[in-house]
Coordinates of C-alpha atoms and ligand atoms in Angstrom, one line a residue:
M4 CA 20.7 6.3 -2.5
A5 CA 22.3 7.4 0.8
G6 CA 20.9 5.5 3.8
I7 CA 20.1 1.8 1.2
E8 CA 21.9 -0.4 3.1
I9 CA 23.0 -3.1 0.4
Q10 CA 24.1 -6.6 1.2
L11 CA 24.0 -8.7 -2.4
T12 CA 24.3 -12.2 -2.8
D13 CA 26.9 -14.4 -3.2
K14 CA 24.7 -17.1 -5.4
S15 CA 23.1 -15.5 -8.5
R16 CA 19.6 -17.5 -9.6
I17 CA 19.2 -15.7 -13.0
N18 CA 20.1 -19.4 -14.7
D19 CA 16.9 -21.0 -13.4
P20 CA 13.8 -19.7 -15.0
N21 CA 13.4 -20.9 -18.6
W22 CA 13.6 -17.6 -19.9
N23 CA 11.4 -18.5 -23.2
E24 CA 8.4 -19.5 -21.0
L25 CA 8.8 -17.5 -17.8
G26 CA 4.8 -16.6 -17.6
F27 CA 4.1 -14.5 -14.6
G28 CA 5.1 -13.9 -10.6
R29 CA 6.6 -17.5 -10.9
Y30 CA 10.4 -16.4 -10.1
F31 CA 12.1 -13.8 -8.3
S32 CA 15.3 -12.4 -9.2
D33 CA 18.3 -12.1 -6.7
H34 CA 17.4 -9.4 -4.5
M35 CA 14.3 -7.2 -2.1
F36 CA 14.2 -3.9 -0.5
I37 CA 12.8 -3.9 2.5
T38 CA 12.6 -1.9 5.2
R39 CA 10.7 -1.9 8.8
Y40 CA 8.0 0.4 10.3
T41 CA 8.7 0.4 14.5
K42 CA 8.6 3.0 17.3
G43 CA 6.6 5.7 14.8
E44 CA 9.4 5.6 12.3
W45 CA 9.9 3.4 8.6
D46 CA 14.0 3.0 9.1
N47 CA 16.2 3.6 6.5
G48 CA 16.2 0.2 4.7
E49 CA 18.2 -2.4 2.7
I50 CA 18.3 -4.4 -0.1
L51 CA 19.0 -8.1 0.4
P52 CA 19.3 -11.4 -1.2
Y53 CA 15.7 -12.8 -2.2
G54 CA 14.8 -14.6 1.0
P55 CA 11.8 -16.1 3.3
L56 CA 10.8 -13.4 5.5
L57 CA 10.9 -15.4 9.7
I58 CA 7.1 -14.4 10.7
E59 CA 5.8 -15.9 13.7
P60 CA 2.4 -17.3 13.8
G61 CA 0.9 -15.0 15.8
M62 CA 1.3 -12.0 13.0
C63 CA -1.9 -10.7 13.3
T64 CA -1.7 -10.2 9.3
L65 CA -1.9 -13.5 8.7
H66 CA -5.3 -13.9 10.7
Y67 CA -6.9 -9.9 9.9
G68 CA -5.4 -9.3 6.5
Q69 CA -3.7 -5.9 7.3
T70 CA -1.9 -5.3 3.9
I71 CA -1.6 -3.9 0.6
F72 CA 0.3 -4.3 -2.2
E73 CA 0.6 -2.8 -5.8
G74 CA 2.0 -3.8 -9.3
L75 CA 4.5 -1.7 -12.0
K76 CA 6.7 -2.8 -14.3
A77 CA 9.8 -1.3 -15.3
F78 CA 10.7 -2.1 -19.3
R79 CA 14.6 -2.0 -21.2
D80 CA 14.2 1.0 -23.4
V81 CA 14.7 0.7 -27.0
R82 CA 17.3 3.8 -27.1
G83 CA 19.1 2.0 -23.5
G84 CA 18.9 2.1 -20.1
A85 CA 14.9 1.2 -18.7
N86 CA 11.1 2.9 -17.9
L87 CA 8.8 3.1 -14.6
F88 CA 6.1 3.6 -16.2
R89 CA 4.0 6.4 -14.4
P90 CA 5.1 4.6 -10.5
I91 CA 4.6 8.4 -9.1
M92 CA 0.8 6.7 -9.3
N93 CA 1.4 3.5 -8.0
A94 CA 3.2 4.6 -4.8
R95 CA 0.2 6.9 -4.4
R96 CA -2.6 4.3 -4.5
L97 CA 0.2 2.5 -1.9
N98 CA -0.4 5.6 0.4
N99 CA -4.2 5.4 -1.0
S100 CA -4.8 1.9 0.5
A101 CA -2.5 2.7 3.1
D102 CA -4.8 5.4 4.6
R103 CA -7.8 2.4 4.2
L104 CA -6.3 0.1 6.1
C105 CA -4.3 1.9 8.6
I106 CA -1.4 0.8 7.3
P107 CA 1.2 4.1 7.8
R108 CA 2.0 6.0 5.0
Y109 CA 5.3 5.5 3.1
D110 CA 7.6 8.7 1.6
E111 CA 6.2 8.2 -2.2
L112 CA 9.5 9.6 -4.4
K113 CA 11.7 7.4 -1.7
L114 CA 10.0 3.8 -2.6
I115 CA 10.4 4.9 -6.2
D116 CA 13.9 5.9 -5.2
S117 CA 14.5 2.3 -3.4
M118 CA 13.1 0.4 -6.3
I119 CA 15.5 1.8 -9.3
E120 CA 17.7 1.3 -6.4
L121 CA 17.1 -2.6 -6.7
I122 CA 16.1 -2.8 -10.3
K123 CA 19.7 -1.5 -11.2
I124 CA 21.3 -4.4 -8.9
D125 CA 19.5 -6.9 -10.6
K126 CA 19.3 -5.6 -14.0
N127 CA 20.1 -8.3 -15.9
W128 CA 16.8 -9.6 -14.5
I129 CA 14.7 -6.8 -17.5
P130 CA 13.8 -9.8 -20.1
K131 CA 15.4 -8.0 -23.1
V132 CA 12.5 -9.0 -25.7
K133 CA 9.9 -7.3 -26.7
G134 CA 6.7 -7.7 -24.4
Q135 CA 8.6 -9.0 -21.8
S136 CA 9.6 -7.1 -18.6
L137 CA 10.1 -6.8 -15.0
Y138 CA 7.3 -6.9 -11.9
I139 CA 7.7 -4.9 -9.5
R140 CA 5.5 -5.8 -6.1
P141 CA 5.4 -3.8 -3.2
V142 CA 3.9 -6.1 -0.6
A143 CA 3.1 -3.9 2.9
F144 CA 1.8 -5.6 6.0
G145 CA 1.6 -6.0 10.0
S146 CA 4.3 -7.6 11.7
G147 CA 2.9 -7.7 14.9
N148 CA 2.3 -10.3 16.8
F149 CA -0.7 -10.7 18.9
L150 CA -4.3 -11.6 18.3
G151 CA -6.6 -8.5 19.4
V152 CA -8.1 -7.4 16.5
Q153 CA -6.4 -3.9 16.1
A154 CA -4.1 -2.0 13.9
S155 CA -0.4 -3.6 14.5
E156 CA 2.6 -1.2 15.6
S157 CA 5.2 -2.5 13.2
Y158 CA 4.8 -3.0 9.5
I159 CA 6.7 -4.8 6.8
L160 CA 7.2 -2.6 3.6
C161 CA 9.1 -5.1 0.8
V162 CA 9.5 -4.5 -2.5
M163 CA 10.2 -7.8 -5.2
T164 CA 10.9 -8.3 -8.5
S165 CA 9.8 -11.4 -11.3
P166 CA 10.5 -11.4 -14.9
V167 CA 7.5 -11.2 -16.1
S168 CA 5.7 -12.5 -19.8
S169 CA 2.5 -11.3 -20.9
Y170 CA -0.2 -12.2 -18.6
Y171 CA -2.4 -14.0 -20.4
P172 CA -1.4 -17.5 -21.8
E173 CA -3.6 -16.4 -24.6
G174 CA -1.9 -13.4 -25.3
L175 CA -3.8 -10.4 -27.2
N176 CA -6.7 -12.8 -28.1
P177 CA -10.4 -12.3 -26.8
V178 CA -11.5 -13.8 -23.7
R179 CA -14.5 -15.7 -22.2
I180 CA -15.8 -14.2 -19.1
M181 CA -18.8 -15.5 -17.2
I182 CA -20.7 -12.5 -15.0
A183 CA -21.0 -13.6 -11.7
D184 CA -24.6 -13.3 -9.7
D185 CA -23.3 -15.9 -7.2
Y186 CA -20.7 -13.1 -5.6
V187 CA -19.5 -10.3 -4.9
R188 CA -15.9 -8.6 -5.0
A189 CA -16.8 -5.2 -3.4
V190 CA -19.2 -3.3 -1.6
R191 CA -19.8 0.4 -1.4
G192 CA -18.1 1.7 1.5
G193 CA -15.6 -1.4 1.7
L194 CA -12.3 -2.6 0.4
G195 CA -12.7 -2.2 -3.1
S196 CA -11.1 1.4 -3.8
A197 CA -7.9 -0.2 -1.8
K198 CA -5.1 -2.6 -3.6
T199 CA -5.8 -5.4 -0.7
A200 CA -5.4 -8.5 0.4
A201 CA -8.8 -9.3 0.9
N202 CA -10.7 -8.3 -2.3
Y203 CA -8.8 -11.2 -3.5
A204 CA -9.3 -13.5 -1.0
A205 CA -13.2 -12.5 -1.7
S206 CA -12.2 -13.0 -5.6
L207 CA -11.0 -17.2 -5.3
L208 CA -14.2 -19.3 -5.7
A209 CA -16.0 -17.0 -8.1
A210 CA -12.9 -17.7 -10.1
K211 CA -12.5 -21.4 -9.5
K212 CA -16.2 -22.3 -10.8
A213 CA -15.8 -19.7 -14.2
K214 CA -12.8 -21.5 -15.1
E215 CA -14.3 -24.8 -14.2
K216 CA -17.4 -24.2 -16.8
G217 CA -14.0 -22.7 -19.3
F218 CA -14.2 -19.0 -18.5
A219 CA -11.1 -16.9 -18.1
Q220 CA -12.2 -14.5 -15.9
V221 CA -15.1 -13.8 -13.8
L222 CA -16.9 -9.6 -14.8
W223 CA -18.1 -8.1 -10.8
L224 CA -20.9 -6.7 -10.5
D225 CA -22.4 -4.3 -8.3
G226 CA -22.4 -5.9 -4.6
V227 CA -25.9 -4.1 -3.8
S228 CA -28.0 -4.4 -6.8
R229 CA -25.6 -6.2 -9.0
E230 CA -27.1 -4.7 -11.8
F231 CA -23.3 -2.3 -12.4
V232 CA -20.3 -3.3 -13.4
D233 CA -17.9 -3.0 -11.6
E234 CA -14.3 -4.8 -13.0
V235 CA -13.3 -8.3 -14.8
G236 CA -11.4 -10.0 -12.6
A237 CA -8.3 -7.9 -11.4
M238 CA -9.0 -5.6 -14.0
N239 CA -11.0 -2.0 -15.0
I240 CA -13.6 -2.5 -17.7
M241 CA -13.6 -0.2 -20.7
F242 CA -16.6 -0.8 -23.4
V243 CA -16.6 1.3 -26.5
I244 CA -20.1 1.7 -27.7
D245 CA -22.0 3.5 -30.4
N246 CA -17.9 4.8 -30.9
E247 CA -18.0 6.3 -27.2
L248 CA -15.1 4.7 -24.2
I249 CA -17.5 4.2 -21.2
T250 CA -16.3 2.3 -18.2
P251 CA -17.7 2.9 -14.2
P252 CA -16.7 5.6 -12.6
L253 CA -14.4 5.7 -9.2
T254 CA -17.3 7.4 -6.9
Q255 CA -18.8 4.1 -5.1
D256 CA -15.7 2.4 -3.6
S257 CA -15.8 -0.1 -5.2
I258 CA -13.6 0.4 -8.0
L259 CA -9.3 0.1 -7.9
A260 CA -8.5 3.2 -9.6
G261 CA -5.9 1.9 -12.2
V262 CA -3.2 3.3 -13.8
T263 CA -3.9 2.2 -16.9
R264 CA -7.0 3.1 -16.9
D265 CA -6.4 6.5 -16.4
T266 CA -4.2 6.1 -18.8
V267 CA -6.1 3.8 -21.8
L268 CA -8.7 7.0 -21.1
T269 CA -6.8 10.1 -21.3
L270 CA -4.7 8.6 -24.2
A271 CA -8.7 8.8 -25.4
K272 CA -9.8 11.8 -25.0
E273 CA -6.1 13.0 -26.8
W274 CA -7.4 10.8 -30.0
G275 CA -11.1 12.7 -30.0
M276 CA -13.4 10.0 -28.6
K277 CA -16.3 10.4 -26.4
V278 CA -14.9 9.6 -22.8
S279 CA -17.1 8.8 -20.2
E280 CA -17.4 7.6 -16.7
R281 CA -20.3 6.4 -16.2
S282 CA -22.6 3.7 -14.6
I283 CA -23.6 1.1 -17.1
T284 CA -25.1 -2.3 -16.4
M285 CA -25.3 -5.6 -18.2
N286 CA -29.2 -4.8 -19.4
D287 CA -27.4 -1.8 -20.8
V288 CA -24.6 -4.1 -23.2
D289 CA -26.9 -6.9 -24.0
N290 CA -29.6 -3.9 -24.8
A291 CA -26.2 -2.2 -26.7
N292 CA -25.6 -6.0 -27.6
H293 CA -29.2 -6.4 -29.8
A294 CA -29.1 -2.9 -30.9
G295 CA -26.0 -3.8 -33.2
T296 CA -24.0 -0.9 -31.2
L297 CA -21.4 -3.1 -29.1
Q298 CA -18.4 -2.6 -30.9
E299 CA -15.5 -3.3 -28.1
V300 CA -15.2 -4.6 -25.3
F301 CA -11.5 -5.0 -22.9
G302 CA -10.1 -5.5 -19.3
T303 CA -6.8 -2.8 -18.7
G304 CA -4.4 -3.3 -16.2
T305 CA -0.4 -3.1 -15.9
A306 CA 0.0 -7.5 -16.3
A307 CA -1.6 -7.8 -19.2
V308 CA -1.8 -3.8 -20.4
I309 CA -5.1 -4.6 -22.3
S310 CA -7.3 -7.4 -22.2
P311 CA -10.2 -7.8 -24.8
V312 CA -12.9 -9.7 -24.7
G313 CA -14.4 -11.9 -26.7
V314 CA -17.0 -13.8 -25.0
L315 CA -18.8 -12.1 -22.2
N316 CA -22.0 -15.0 -20.3
F317 CA -24.8 -13.5 -19.6
K318 CA -27.4 -15.0 -18.0
N319 CA -26.5 -18.2 -19.7
E320 CA -26.4 -16.8 -22.9
D321 CA -22.9 -15.3 -24.7
I322 CA -22.9 -12.0 -26.2
V323 CA -20.5 -12.6 -29.1
V324 CA -17.8 -9.4 -28.5
N325 CA -16.7 -8.4 -32.1
G326 CA -17.1 -11.6 -34.0
N327 CA -14.6 -12.8 -30.6
K328 CA -12.0 -10.7 -32.8
I329 CA -9.5 -8.0 -30.8
G330 CA -11.2 -4.5 -31.5
P331 CA -9.3 -1.6 -33.2
V332 CA -9.6 0.9 -29.8
A333 CA -8.2 -2.3 -28.2
Q334 CA -5.1 -2.7 -30.2
K335 CA -4.4 0.6 -30.7
M336 CA -4.8 1.3 -27.1
Y337 CA -1.6 -1.9 -26.6
D338 CA -0.2 -0.4 -29.6
Y339 CA 0.8 2.2 -28.3
I340 CA 1.1 2.1 -24.5
T341 CA 3.3 -0.6 -25.3
G342 CA 5.1 1.3 -27.7
I343 CA 5.9 4.1 -25.1
Q344 CA 6.8 2.3 -22.3
C345 CA 9.5 0.7 -24.2
G346 CA 10.6 4.3 -25.6
E347 CA 9.1 3.5 -29.5
I348 CA 6.7 6.1 -29.4
E349 CA 7.6 9.4 -28.4
D350 CA 6.7 10.2 -24.7
T351 CA 4.3 13.2 -24.9
H352 CA 3.3 13.0 -21.4
N353 CA 6.1 11.9 -19.1
W354 CA 4.9 9.1 -17.8
N355 CA 8.3 7.9 -17.8
V356 CA 10.9 7.6 -15.4
H357 CA 13.7 6.8 -17.1
F358 CA 17.2 5.9 -15.3
D359 CA 20.6 4.1 -16.9
L360 CA 21.4 0.8 -15.8
Ligands
PLP5 C1 -4.7 -3.4 -10.0 C2 -5.9 -3.9 -10.1 C3 -6.3 -3.0 -11.1 C4 -5.2 -2.9 -12.4 O1 -4.6 -1.3 -12.1 P1 -3.4 -1.1 -12.9 O2 -2.5 0.6 -11.7 O3 -3.4 -0.9 -14.3 O4 -2.7 -2.1 -13.0 C5 -8.0 -2.7 -11.4 N1 -8.8 -3.9 -10.7 C6 -8.0 -4.0 -9.9 C7 -9.5 -5.5 -8.7 C8 -7.0 -4.4 -9.3 O5 -6.3 -5.2 -8.0

């Protein structure tokens, strides 16, 4: 692409990872894309060997968290080449997050082009095993050095990539989830609908305590009444109750608008399911369980795609979902979405951005 300066590494690290046990986000590929914002505009950007950035202790983001990120994946297409899955949604969401954090917007198509350029250079880092992929992590942050609380005047946008296996070590086995009742992740009017560091910092202690009790993650309730379900870990949450697919609406600003969430809702409607974006309380879920109509619970997100929930620990009692087994809707969604991503299932929505390697 015209404009991007490219400086290639003379020492590839491609043999460093244990390719049989990639985990999530442990290895970084050889190159990164980086662009800087100064004097009111982003520069042309460059692709450089992945490596440390020189920062000052006074850099504002370390103190005040003016930073946003994205997460998407590149997949090898079984017919050759590679696919990005719905990258325009990520580019738009990055800008929505940017607006909320007073970070300057970045041209959406240019971001996608830069990602493709970067991935082509590091094409050998896209895993060849089915189910594995190259995770792409754009991050943008204020890079000014000052201690007054205000938006930075300079910024860095960096895109790095990381070969990954599936997010949960348990794979598609259902996870045990604890309802967070001591802590909240996001409040109405807060940062919940932005992909920004503070939300994840806010989640760490609850997640740690849940892990100590043997749970994989926490389910977050709304920050006001602490009755309505918001999200599960860093995923959106879906319930199948009495054959209706239910997920909380995006209207309260406390929920991240997931790409996978949108994908699942779109497919479910096409498959003729009753689909509702509406508020749901844990009491509703508990009642459905007692009535025998709670069929499935699963999380949706780029990293795991679909993560079935086997147990919900609510008020110290376990709600066991679908006999702690993955349900048919979750399984069908997983198979279908991953099938589109790798080119095995026809992409009737034009969700993939396909490119040659
Ligand atoms: C990224 C994220 C999601 C999932 O979004 P996808 O676009 O589906 O990956 C859901 N909730 C939170 C809090 C997130 O950070």
